[in-house]
Amino acid sequence: MAEASVSLNKVSVQYGTNAALRDVSVEFPKGAVGLLGPNGAGKSTMLKALLGFVPPRAGRLEVLGLNVAERPLEVRAKLGYMPENDGHIPGMNAVTFVAYCGQLAGLPKADAMQRAHEVLYYVGLGEARYRNVEEYSTGMKQRIKLAQALVHDPELLFLDEPTNGMDPKGRDEMLELIRDLAHNKGVDLILSSHLLPDVEFTCDYVVVLDKGAIATAGSIDQLKGPTGRVFEVRVKGDKDRFIAALSGAGLECHETDEDVMRVFVPGPAGAPGDDQRRICDQAARVGVQVRHLRTSVPTLEDVFARAIGEQ
Amino acid sequence: MSPIHDQSYRHYEGERRPLGRAWTVIAATGMRSLLARKWFLAVLLLAWIMFIVRTVHIYVVTMYPTANQMLPIDARMFMQFVEQQSMFVFFVTVFCGAGLIANDRRANALQIYLSKPLLRMEYIGGKLAILVSFLLFVTLVPALLLLMLQVMFAGNLDFIKANLYVIPAIVLACLMRVTVASCAMLALSSLSKSTRYVAILYTGIIFFTEAMFGVLAVVTGSTRVAWVSISANLENITDVLFRQPHRYDAPVTVSILVLLGLLAVSISVLERRVRGVEIVS
């Protein structure tokens, strides 16, 4: 793996009696890394622990080679953090707010103001930069959170659910910005999200968290790699029996939002048509009709579903 | 061909301030923001009315020494001035202090502040500096200016020489009032997201302890219970600083301990409440 921007070594974080992270050891390489997991998996806790907001009960956290417990200020000077919740300094317009954040991060006043104008244009708030932040729409608030995280030109960005509450157009624009930052502007970032398409679009590497533990980690291409084939299947009949039959035959199956199931056939490929025959045999065995059967491309969703064991 | 300004993202290559000075940014920005409000400027100006009255007093007594018998210029006069300013300490504390942390909590700003390279102590220090500066502006600054005016009008240092203890007494009495008010208000401000609620809470605490002292004094027929009132504790210690007869029977050491306890509680509250993440058990 390439040089790590962030590393956790046997890190445990506890909120009262609830374990938010359990003995987590993982390295985030430089570049764009997705931190995936269902709600409550511990993604935000991990970012907050890396920022020094939440002290770990055990373990060691390092950001850009610096120990978070020993050098929190130096760590935060190199970081930009876009929080999940709305956050702003009351009573300020956008450009004053972003410039103020720049000054807090150590930029001289004049430079902070110049950078504030620049990053506000970059995130698409150039025309709205003299409006009070409290009057902003949800999408604009997401953009200004990105602007305040970028103003001091951090080496590493933490983005916590950056597309939350955005309309489809705004979401696409935000993802384009994140992709541009990571792939064209040389800013390393960790994108925490429960939205698989967001991570798939912007990141090259993914860490999947579930119930406070690492479920899987690796480059997206590698995780989606050809260790099996994926088929889209739609059936008429007792779906649950069909899924049970597939599982019994060693095939993984998970349902999507539509009525199409995604069936993963592990292992090396056999003769053409063998996989389809195996699926149809199971359907015939439990008496369901196969209405649709098509080869598909493995997506991050498959990786995610396999990693956290959803059926 | 003229260069076209790149409005895309650019890396910053300029200088950066050393770590540990972010509190000055917080303090300066907070002060500018308050001074931009006309009503706050009005409160600050009103707080100097007593200074003008006392200046006239000192001038008249210096020009017409016979007036000194009726309106003497002595340590007691300076003590009275510091105590009269307590009313403005209250107003400035409520108007300026109630929202210092409460507004940040309402807007989820703490996570923004603390994700920057600054310690929680720096954040609290910056906020405290705003309140302390304005409170010193309405207490210590006019009190010391009055002393200087006395010297200027008299044209000699006789009063200072005869009452050398007045200078440290003014400084300590003002610092004590400012520190107690600032820390208590900042702690209360960290407890809520509502500025109005914080202002009411602070006012309630000041008046409730005063009323409780009044009731207990009537019931017990003694002022030994003055320690229950924050204001009475301040007055009790001020009497000692200005070498004046004690107004209350409560021991000064008890008053000092009560105020130190109040400061300790305030610091403890701030330590618990000012965090980048709120943990709800």
Coordinates of C-alpha atoms in Angstrom, one line a residue:
Chain A
M1 CA 0.0 0.0 0.0
A2 CA 1.1 3.6 -0.7
E3 CA 2.3 5.8 2.1
A4 CA -0.5 6.2 4.8
S5 CA -2.0 9.6 5.6
V6 CA -3.8 8.2 8.6
S7 CA -3.2 5.2 10.7
L8 CA -5.1 3.6 13.6
N9 CA -3.5 1.0 15.8
K10 CA -5.8 -1.0 18.1
V11 CA -8.0 2.0 18.7
S12 CA -11.1 1.6 20.9
V13 CA -13.5 4.5 21.6
Q14 CA -16.2 4.2 24.2
Y15 CA -19.3 6.5 24.8
G16 CA -20.3 5.6 28.3
T17 CA -21.0 1.9 28.1
N18 CA -21.3 1.9 24.3
A19 CA -18.3 0.9 22.3
A20 CA -18.2 3.1 19.2
L21 CA -14.9 1.7 17.9
R22 CA -13.6 -1.7 18.8
D23 CA -9.9 -2.4 18.6
V24 CA -9.6 -0.8 15.1
S25 CA -6.4 -1.1 13.2
V26 CA -6.3 0.3 9.7
E27 CA -4.3 2.5 7.4
F28 CA -5.7 5.1 5.0
P29 CA -3.4 5.6 2.0
K30 CA -2.9 9.1 0.5
G31 CA -5.4 10.1 -2.2
A32 CA -9.2 9.8 -1.9
V33 CA -10.4 7.3 0.6
G34 CA -14.0 6.4 1.3
L35 CA -15.1 5.6 4.8
L36 CA -18.2 3.5 4.3
G37 CA -20.6 2.1 6.7
P38 CA -24.3 2.1 7.8
N39 CA -25.5 4.7 10.2
G40 CA -24.0 4.1 13.6
A41 CA -21.1 2.2 12.3
G42 CA -18.6 4.5 13.9
K43 CA -17.5 6.6 10.9
S44 CA -18.0 10.1 12.5
T45 CA -16.5 8.8 15.8
M46 CA -13.4 7.8 13.9
L47 CA -13.1 11.2 12.3
K48 CA -13.7 12.9 15.7
A49 CA -11.1 10.8 17.4
L50 CA -8.6 11.7 14.6
L51 CA -9.4 15.4 15.3
G52 CA -8.8 14.9 19.0
F53 CA -12.4 15.6 19.9
V54 CA -12.9 12.2 21.4
P55 CA -10.0 10.6 23.3
P56 CA -9.6 6.9 22.6
R57 CA -9.8 4.5 25.5
A58 CA -7.0 2.5 24.0
G59 CA -4.8 2.6 20.9
R60 CA -2.7 5.0 18.9
L61 CA -3.9 7.4 16.2
E62 CA -1.6 9.0 13.7
V63 CA -2.4 11.7 11.1
L64 CA 0.3 12.6 8.5
G65 CA 2.9 10.9 10.7
L66 CA 1.9 12.9 13.8
N67 CA 0.6 11.3 17.0
V68 CA -2.9 12.9 17.6
A69 CA -2.6 12.5 21.4
E70 CA 0.8 14.2 21.6
R71 CA 0.6 16.9 18.9
P72 CA -3.1 17.7 18.4
L73 CA -2.5 21.3 17.3
E74 CA 0.0 20.4 14.6
V75 CA -2.4 17.7 13.4
R76 CA -5.3 20.1 13.2
A77 CA -3.2 22.7 11.4
K78 CA -2.7 20.2 8.6
L79 CA -6.4 19.1 8.5
G80 CA -9.6 20.5 7.1
Y81 CA -12.8 19.2 8.6
M82 CA -16.2 19.5 7.1
P83 CA -18.6 18.4 9.9
E84 CA -21.8 16.4 9.3
N85 CA -24.1 18.9 11.2
D86 CA -24.6 22.4 10.1
G87 CA -22.2 24.7 11.7
H88 CA -21.2 28.4 11.3
I89 CA -20.2 31.4 13.4
P90 CA -23.3 33.4 14.2
G91 CA -23.8 36.9 12.7
M92 CA -21.3 36.6 9.9
N93 CA -21.6 36.7 6.2
A94 CA -20.0 34.0 4.2
V95 CA -16.8 35.7 3.3
T96 CA -16.2 37.0 6.8
F97 CA -16.9 33.6 8.2
V98 CA -14.5 31.8 5.9
A99 CA -11.8 34.4 6.4
Y100 CA -12.3 34.1 10.2
C101 CA -11.8 30.4 9.9
G102 CA -8.6 31.0 7.9
Q103 CA -7.3 33.4 10.6
L104 CA -8.1 30.8 13.3
A105 CA -6.1 28.3 11.3
G106 CA -3.1 30.7 11.3
L107 CA -3.4 32.7 8.1
P108 CA -2.6 36.4 8.3
K109 CA -5.7 38.6 8.1
A110 CA -5.2 39.8 4.5
D111 CA -4.3 36.4 3.2
A112 CA -7.2 34.8 4.9
M113 CA -9.6 37.3 3.3
Q114 CA -8.1 36.7 -0.2
R115 CA -8.3 32.9 0.3
A116 CA -11.9 33.2 1.5
H117 CA -12.9 34.9 -1.8
E118 CA -11.0 32.3 -3.8
V119 CA -12.5 29.2 -2.1
L120 CA -16.0 30.7 -2.1
Y121 CA -15.7 31.1 -5.9
Y122 CA -14.3 27.6 -6.1
V123 CA -17.2 26.0 -4.2
G124 CA -19.8 28.0 -6.2
L125 CA -20.8 30.6 -3.6
G126 CA -19.0 33.5 -5.3
E127 CA -22.2 35.4 -5.9
A128 CA -23.6 34.7 -2.5
R129 CA -20.5 35.5 -0.5
Y130 CA -21.8 38.7 1.2
R131 CA -25.0 37.0 2.4
N132 CA -25.4 36.0 6.0
V133 CA -24.7 32.3 6.4
E134 CA -27.9 31.9 8.5
E135 CA -29.9 32.7 5.3
Y136 CA -28.3 30.0 3.3
S137 CA -30.2 26.9 1.9
T138 CA -29.1 23.4 3.0
G139 CA -27.0 23.0 -0.1
M140 CA -25.3 26.3 0.3
K141 CA -24.5 25.4 3.9
Q142 CA -22.8 22.2 2.8
R143 CA -20.7 24.3 0.3
I144 CA -19.7 26.8 2.9
K145 CA -18.7 24.0 5.3
L146 CA -16.4 22.8 2.5
A147 CA -15.1 26.3 2.0
Q148 CA -14.2 26.8 5.6
A149 CA -12.4 23.4 5.6
L150 CA -10.4 24.4 2.6
V151 CA -9.5 28.0 3.3
H152 CA -6.1 27.3 5.0
D153 CA -5.1 24.8 2.3
P154 CA -5.1 21.7 4.4
E155 CA -3.0 18.7 3.5
L156 CA -5.8 16.3 4.4
L157 CA -9.6 16.9 4.3
F158 CA -12.1 15.0 6.5
L159 CA -15.5 15.2 4.8
D160 CA -18.4 13.9 7.0
E161 CA -21.4 13.1 4.9
P162 CA -20.8 16.0 2.5
T163 CA -23.9 15.5 0.3
N164 CA -26.4 15.2 3.2
G165 CA -29.6 17.1 2.4
M166 CA -28.6 18.2 -1.0
D167 CA -30.8 18.1 -4.1
P168 CA -29.6 15.8 -7.0
K169 CA -28.0 18.7 -9.0
G170 CA -26.3 20.1 -5.9
R171 CA -25.1 16.6 -4.9
D172 CA -23.6 16.0 -8.3
E173 CA -21.8 19.4 -8.2
M174 CA -20.5 18.7 -4.7
L175 CA -19.2 15.3 -5.8
E176 CA -17.5 16.9 -8.8
L177 CA -15.8 19.3 -6.5
I178 CA -14.6 16.5 -4.2
R179 CA -13.4 14.5 -7.1
D180 CA -11.6 17.5 -8.5
L181 CA -9.9 18.3 -5.2
A182 CA -8.6 14.7 -4.9
H183 CA -7.7 14.0 -8.4
N184 CA -6.7 17.3 -9.9
K185 CA -5.7 19.6 -7.0
G186 CA -3.6 17.1 -5.0
V187 CA -5.7 17.3 -1.8
D188 CA -5.8 14.0 0.1
L189 CA -9.2 13.3 1.6
I190 CA -11.3 10.9 3.7
L191 CA -14.9 10.9 2.7
S192 CA -17.2 9.4 5.3
S193 CA -20.6 8.4 3.9
H194 CA -23.2 5.8 3.9
L195 CA -24.0 6.5 0.3
L196 CA -22.1 4.0 -1.9
P197 CA -22.4 5.9 -5.2
D198 CA -20.8 9.0 -3.6
V199 CA -17.8 7.0 -2.5
E200 CA -17.6 5.1 -5.7
F201 CA -17.6 8.3 -7.8
T202 CA -15.0 10.2 -5.7
C203 CA -12.7 7.7 -4.1
D204 CA -10.1 5.1 -5.2
Y205 CA -9.8 3.3 -1.9
V206 CA -12.4 2.3 0.6
V207 CA -12.5 1.3 4.3
V208 CA -15.8 -0.3 5.3
L209 CA -16.8 0.0 9.0
D210 CA -19.6 -2.0 10.6
K211 CA -20.5 -1.9 14.3
G212 CA -17.3 -0.2 15.3
A213 CA -15.0 -2.7 13.5
I214 CA -13.3 -2.8 10.1
A215 CA -15.4 -5.0 7.8
T216 CA -13.1 -4.7 4.8
A217 CA -10.6 -2.3 3.3
G218 CA -8.9 -2.1 -0.1
S219 CA -8.8 -0.3 -3.4
I220 CA -12.2 -0.2 -5.0
D221 CA -11.0 -1.9 -8.2
Q222 CA -9.5 -4.7 -6.1
L223 CA -12.6 -5.2 -4.0
K224 CA -14.8 -5.2 -7.0
G225 CA -12.2 -7.5 -8.7
P226 CA -13.0 -10.7 -10.6
T227 CA -13.1 -13.3 -7.9
G228 CA -16.7 -13.9 -8.9
R229 CA -19.5 -12.8 -11.2
V230 CA -22.6 -10.8 -10.5
F231 CA -26.0 -11.4 -12.0
E232 CA -29.2 -9.4 -11.9
V233 CA -32.1 -11.7 -11.3
R234 CA -35.9 -11.1 -11.1
V235 CA -38.1 -14.0 -10.1
K236 CA -41.8 -14.7 -9.7
G237 CA -42.7 -16.9 -6.7
D238 CA -41.4 -17.4 -3.2
K239 CA -38.4 -15.1 -3.1
D240 CA -37.3 -16.0 0.4
R241 CA -37.1 -19.7 -0.5
F242 CA -35.2 -18.9 -3.6
I243 CA -32.7 -16.8 -1.6
A244 CA -32.3 -19.6 0.9
A245 CA -31.8 -22.1 -1.9
L246 CA -29.1 -19.9 -3.5
S247 CA -27.4 -19.5 -0.1
G248 CA -27.5 -23.3 0.3
A249 CA -25.8 -23.6 -3.0
G250 CA -23.0 -21.3 -2.0
L251 CA -24.2 -18.3 -4.0
E252 CA -24.5 -14.9 -2.3
C253 CA -27.7 -12.9 -2.9
H254 CA -28.9 -9.5 -1.8
E255 CA -32.0 -7.5 -2.8
T256 CA -31.8 -4.0 -4.2
D257 CA -34.3 -1.2 -3.8
E258 CA -36.1 -2.5 -6.9
D259 CA -37.4 -6.0 -7.2
V260 CA -34.2 -7.1 -8.8
M261 CA -31.8 -9.3 -6.8
R262 CA -28.1 -9.3 -7.2
V263 CA -26.6 -12.8 -7.1
F264 CA -22.9 -13.1 -6.6
V265 CA -21.3 -16.3 -7.9
P266 CA -17.9 -16.8 -6.1
G267 CA -14.9 -18.6 -7.4
P268 CA -13.3 -18.9 -10.9
A269 CA -15.5 -18.8 -14.0
G270 CA -16.5 -22.2 -15.5
A271 CA -17.8 -22.9 -19.0
P272 CA -20.1 -20.2 -20.6
G273 CA -23.6 -20.5 -19.2
D274 CA -22.6 -22.6 -16.1
D275 CA -23.4 -19.8 -13.6
Q276 CA -26.8 -19.0 -15.2
R277 CA -27.6 -22.7 -15.1
R278 CA -26.7 -23.0 -11.4
I279 CA -29.1 -20.1 -10.7
C280 CA -31.9 -21.5 -12.8
D281 CA -31.4 -25.0 -11.2
Q282 CA -32.0 -23.5 -7.8
A283 CA -35.1 -21.6 -9.1
A284 CA -36.5 -24.8 -10.6
R285 CA -35.8 -26.7 -7.3
V286 CA -37.9 -24.3 -5.2
G287 CA -40.5 -23.7 -7.9
V288 CA -40.0 -20.1 -8.8
Q289 CA -40.0 -18.6 -12.3
V290 CA -36.9 -16.7 -13.5
R291 CA -38.2 -13.6 -15.3
H292 CA -35.0 -11.8 -15.8
L293 CA -31.4 -12.9 -15.7
R294 CA -28.6 -10.7 -16.8
T295 CA -24.8 -10.5 -16.2
S296 CA -23.9 -7.4 -14.3
V297 CA -20.7 -5.6 -13.3
P298 CA -19.7 -5.8 -9.6
T299 CA -20.3 -2.5 -7.9
L300 CA -19.3 -1.1 -4.6
E301 CA -22.7 -2.0 -3.3
D302 CA -21.8 -5.7 -3.7
V303 CA -18.6 -5.2 -1.9
F304 CA -20.4 -3.4 0.9
A305 CA -23.2 -5.9 1.1
R306 CA -20.7 -8.8 1.3
A307 CA -18.5 -7.0 3.8
I308 CA -21.2 -6.3 6.3
G309 CA -23.0 -9.6 5.6
E310 CA -26.3 -8.2 4.5
Q311 CA -28.6 -10.5 2.6
Chain B
M1 CA -1.3 38.6 -23.6
S2 CA -2.6 39.5 -20.1
P3 CA -2.8 36.7 -17.6
I4 CA -6.2 35.3 -16.7
H5 CA -6.9 35.1 -13.0
D6 CA -7.5 31.4 -12.0
Q7 CA -10.6 31.1 -10.0
S8 CA -10.0 27.5 -9.4
Y9 CA -8.5 26.0 -6.2
R10 CA -5.0 27.1 -5.5
H11 CA -2.5 26.0 -2.9
Y12 CA -1.5 28.6 -0.3
E13 CA 2.2 29.4 -0.1
G14 CA 2.2 32.4 2.2
E15 CA 3.3 32.6 5.8
R16 CA 1.3 31.1 8.8
R17 CA 1.2 32.4 12.3
P18 CA 2.8 30.3 15.0
L19 CA 0.3 28.1 16.9
G20 CA -1.1 29.4 20.2
R21 CA -2.3 32.8 19.1
A22 CA -5.8 32.0 17.8
W23 CA -7.3 33.4 21.0
T24 CA -6.3 36.9 19.9
V25 CA -8.3 36.4 16.7
I26 CA -11.3 35.3 18.7
A27 CA -11.0 38.2 21.1
A28 CA -10.4 40.9 18.4
T29 CA -13.3 39.6 16.2
G30 CA -15.7 39.4 19.2
M31 CA -14.9 42.9 20.3
R32 CA -15.3 44.4 16.8
S33 CA -18.6 42.6 16.5
L34 CA -19.9 44.0 19.8
L35 CA -18.7 47.5 19.1
A36 CA -20.6 47.5 15.8
R37 CA -23.8 47.4 17.8
K38 CA -25.2 50.9 18.7
W39 CA -27.0 49.8 21.8
F40 CA -23.8 48.3 23.2
L41 CA -21.9 51.4 22.5
A42 CA -24.7 53.3 24.4
V43 CA -24.3 51.1 27.4
L44 CA -20.5 51.6 27.4
L45 CA -20.9 55.4 27.2
L46 CA -23.6 55.4 29.9
A47 CA -21.1 53.6 32.1
W48 CA -18.8 56.7 32.0
I49 CA -21.5 59.1 33.4
M50 CA -20.4 58.5 37.0
F51 CA -16.8 59.2 35.9
I52 CA -17.9 62.6 34.7
V53 CA -19.8 63.3 37.9
R54 CA -16.8 62.3 40.0
T55 CA -14.4 64.3 37.8
V56 CA -16.6 67.4 38.5
H57 CA -16.5 66.5 42.2
I58 CA -12.7 66.2 42.3
Y59 CA -12.3 69.5 40.3
V60 CA -14.7 71.4 42.6
V61 CA -13.0 70.1 45.8
T62 CA -9.5 70.8 44.4
M63 CA -10.5 74.4 43.4
Y64 CA -12.6 75.1 46.6
P65 CA -10.9 73.1 49.4
T66 CA -13.8 74.0 51.8
A67 CA -16.0 71.6 49.8
N68 CA -13.8 68.8 51.0
Q69 CA -15.6 68.7 54.3
M70 CA -18.9 68.0 52.6
L71 CA -17.6 65.8 49.7
P72 CA -14.3 64.5 50.8
I73 CA -11.8 63.0 48.4
D74 CA -10.5 60.0 50.2
A75 CA -10.2 56.2 49.8
R76 CA -13.9 55.9 50.6
M77 CA -14.7 58.0 47.5
F78 CA -12.8 55.7 45.3
M79 CA -14.4 52.7 46.9
Q80 CA -17.8 54.1 46.3
F81 CA -17.0 54.8 42.7
V82 CA -15.8 51.2 42.1
E83 CA -19.0 49.9 43.8
Q84 CA -21.2 52.3 41.8
Q85 CA -19.7 50.9 38.6
S86 CA -20.9 47.4 39.7
M87 CA -24.3 48.3 38.2
F88 CA -22.6 48.7 34.8
V89 CA -20.5 45.6 35.4
F90 CA -23.9 43.8 35.6
F91 CA -25.3 45.3 32.4
V92 CA -22.1 44.8 30.3
T93 CA -21.8 41.3 31.6
V94 CA -25.4 40.5 30.7
F95 CA -25.4 42.3 27.3
C96 CA -22.0 41.2 26.2
G97 CA -21.4 37.9 27.9
A98 CA -24.7 35.9 27.7
G99 CA -24.2 35.0 24.0
L100 CA -20.5 34.5 24.0
I101 CA -20.6 30.7 24.1
A102 CA -24.4 30.2 23.9
N103 CA -24.6 31.6 20.4
D104 CA -21.7 29.3 19.3
R105 CA -23.5 26.3 20.8
R106 CA -26.7 27.3 19.0
A107 CA -25.0 27.5 15.7
N108 CA -22.8 24.4 16.3
A109 CA -19.8 26.5 16.0
L110 CA -17.7 24.7 18.6
Q111 CA -16.9 21.9 16.2
I112 CA -15.7 24.5 13.7
Y113 CA -13.6 26.3 16.3
L114 CA -12.1 23.2 17.8
S115 CA -11.3 21.6 14.4
K116 CA -8.8 24.5 13.9
P117 CA -5.4 24.4 15.5
L118 CA -6.5 25.9 18.8
L119 CA -6.9 24.4 22.3
R120 CA -10.1 24.6 24.3
M121 CA -8.3 26.9 26.7
E122 CA -7.5 29.3 23.8
Y123 CA -11.2 29.3 22.8
I124 CA -12.2 30.1 26.4
G125 CA -9.4 32.6 26.8
G126 CA -10.5 34.4 23.6
K127 CA -14.1 34.6 24.8
L128 CA -13.0 35.6 28.3
A129 CA -10.8 38.4 26.9
I130 CA -13.8 40.0 25.2
L131 CA -15.8 40.3 28.4
V132 CA -12.8 41.1 30.6
S133 CA -11.7 44.0 28.3
F134 CA -15.1 45.7 28.2
L135 CA -15.6 45.2 32.0
L136 CA -12.1 46.7 32.7
F137 CA -13.1 49.6 30.4
V138 CA -16.0 50.4 32.7
T139 CA -14.3 49.8 36.0
L140 CA -10.5 49.9 36.2
V141 CA -9.9 52.4 33.4
P142 CA -12.2 55.1 34.8
A143 CA -11.1 54.5 38.4
L144 CA -7.4 54.9 37.6
L145 CA -8.2 57.9 35.4
L146 CA -10.0 59.5 38.3
L147 CA -6.9 59.0 40.4
M148 CA -4.7 60.6 37.7
L149 CA -7.2 63.5 37.4
Q150 CA -7.0 64.1 41.1
V151 CA -3.2 64.4 40.8
M152 CA -3.5 66.7 37.8
F153 CA -6.0 69.0 39.4
A154 CA -4.2 69.1 42.7
G155 CA -0.8 69.6 41.0
N156 CA 0.9 67.4 43.6
L157 CA 1.2 63.8 44.7
D158 CA 0.1 64.4 48.3
F159 CA -3.1 62.4 48.1
I160 CA -1.3 59.4 46.5
K161 CA 1.5 59.6 49.1
A162 CA -0.9 59.7 52.0
N163 CA -3.1 56.9 50.5
L164 CA -0.7 54.7 48.6
Y165 CA -2.8 51.6 49.3
V166 CA -5.6 53.1 47.2
I167 CA -3.9 52.1 43.9
P168 CA -3.6 48.4 44.6
A169 CA -7.1 48.5 46.3
I170 CA -8.6 49.9 43.1
V171 CA -6.8 47.4 40.9
L172 CA -7.7 44.4 43.1
A173 CA -11.3 45.5 43.7
C174 CA -11.9 45.9 40.0
L175 CA -10.1 42.8 38.9
M176 CA -12.1 40.8 41.5
R177 CA -15.4 42.0 40.2
V178 CA -14.4 41.5 36.6
T179 CA -13.0 38.0 37.2
V180 CA -16.0 36.8 39.1
A181 CA -18.6 38.3 36.7
S182 CA -16.7 37.1 33.6
C183 CA -16.1 33.5 34.7
A184 CA -19.6 33.0 36.1
M185 CA -21.2 34.4 33.0
L186 CA -19.0 32.4 30.6
A187 CA -19.8 29.2 32.5
L188 CA -23.6 30.0 32.4
S189 CA -23.3 30.8 28.7
S190 CA -21.8 27.4 28.0
L191 CA -24.8 25.7 29.7
S192 CA -27.4 26.8 27.2
K193 CA -28.0 27.6 23.5
S194 CA -30.3 30.5 24.4
T195 CA -28.8 33.9 25.1
R196 CA -32.0 35.1 26.7
Y197 CA -32.1 32.1 29.1
V198 CA -28.5 32.7 30.1
A199 CA -29.2 36.4 30.8
I200 CA -32.2 35.5 32.9
L201 CA -30.2 32.9 34.8
Y202 CA -27.4 35.2 35.6
T203 CA -29.7 38.0 36.7
G204 CA -31.7 35.4 38.8
I205 CA -28.5 34.2 40.5
I206 CA -27.4 37.7 41.4
F207 CA -30.8 38.8 42.7
F208 CA -31.7 35.5 44.3
T209 CA -28.5 35.4 46.4
E210 CA -29.0 39.0 47.4
A211 CA -32.7 38.4 48.3
M212 CA -31.7 35.3 50.3
F213 CA -29.2 37.3 52.2
G214 CA -31.8 39.9 53.0
V215 CA -34.3 37.3 54.3
L216 CA -31.7 35.5 56.3
A217 CA -30.4 38.7 57.8
V218 CA -33.9 39.6 59.0
V219 CA -34.5 36.1 60.3
T220 CA -31.2 35.8 62.1
G221 CA -30.9 39.4 63.0
S222 CA -27.2 39.3 61.9
T223 CA -25.2 39.9 58.8
R224 CA -23.0 36.9 59.4
V225 CA -24.8 35.2 56.6
A226 CA -23.6 37.8 54.1
W227 CA -21.5 35.0 52.4
V228 CA -24.7 33.7 50.7
S229 CA -24.8 36.9 48.5
I230 CA -22.3 37.3 45.7
S231 CA -22.5 41.1 45.9
A232 CA -22.1 41.1 49.7
N233 CA -19.0 38.9 49.4
L234 CA -17.5 41.4 46.9
E235 CA -18.4 44.3 49.2
N236 CA -17.0 42.5 52.2
I237 CA -13.6 42.0 50.5
T238 CA -13.7 45.6 49.1
D239 CA -14.0 47.0 52.6
V240 CA -10.8 45.3 53.6
L241 CA -9.0 46.4 50.5
F242 CA -9.9 50.1 51.0
R243 CA -9.3 49.8 54.8
Q244 CA -12.9 50.8 55.6
P245 CA -15.1 49.6 58.5
H246 CA -16.8 46.3 57.8
R247 CA -20.4 46.5 56.6
Y248 CA -21.1 42.8 57.4
D249 CA -20.3 40.5 60.2
A250 CA -19.3 37.6 57.9
P251 CA -15.6 36.8 58.0
V252 CA -13.6 38.0 55.0
T253 CA -11.9 34.6 54.7
V254 CA -15.3 33.0 54.2
S255 CA -16.2 35.6 51.5
I256 CA -12.9 34.9 49.7
L257 CA -13.5 31.1 49.9
V258 CA -17.0 31.5 48.5
L259 CA -15.8 33.5 45.5
L260 CA -12.9 31.1 44.9
G261 CA -15.5 28.3 45.1
L262 CA -17.6 30.1 42.5
L263 CA -14.6 30.5 40.2
A264 CA -13.7 26.8 40.6
V265 CA -17.3 25.7 39.7
S266 CA -17.2 28.1 36.7
I267 CA -13.9 26.6 35.4
S268 CA -15.2 23.1 36.0
V269 CA -18.4 23.8 34.0
L270 CA -16.4 25.3 31.2
E271 CA -14.1 22.4 31.1
R272 CA -17.0 20.0 30.7
R273 CA -19.1 22.0 28.3
V274 CA -16.6 23.4 25.8
R275 CA -16.0 20.3 23.7
G276 CA -15.9 19.5 20.0
V277 CA -18.4 16.8 20.5
E278 CA -21.4 16.6 22.8
I279 CA -21.7 13.3 24.4
V280 CA -25.3 12.5 25.5
S281 CA -25.4 9.7 28.0

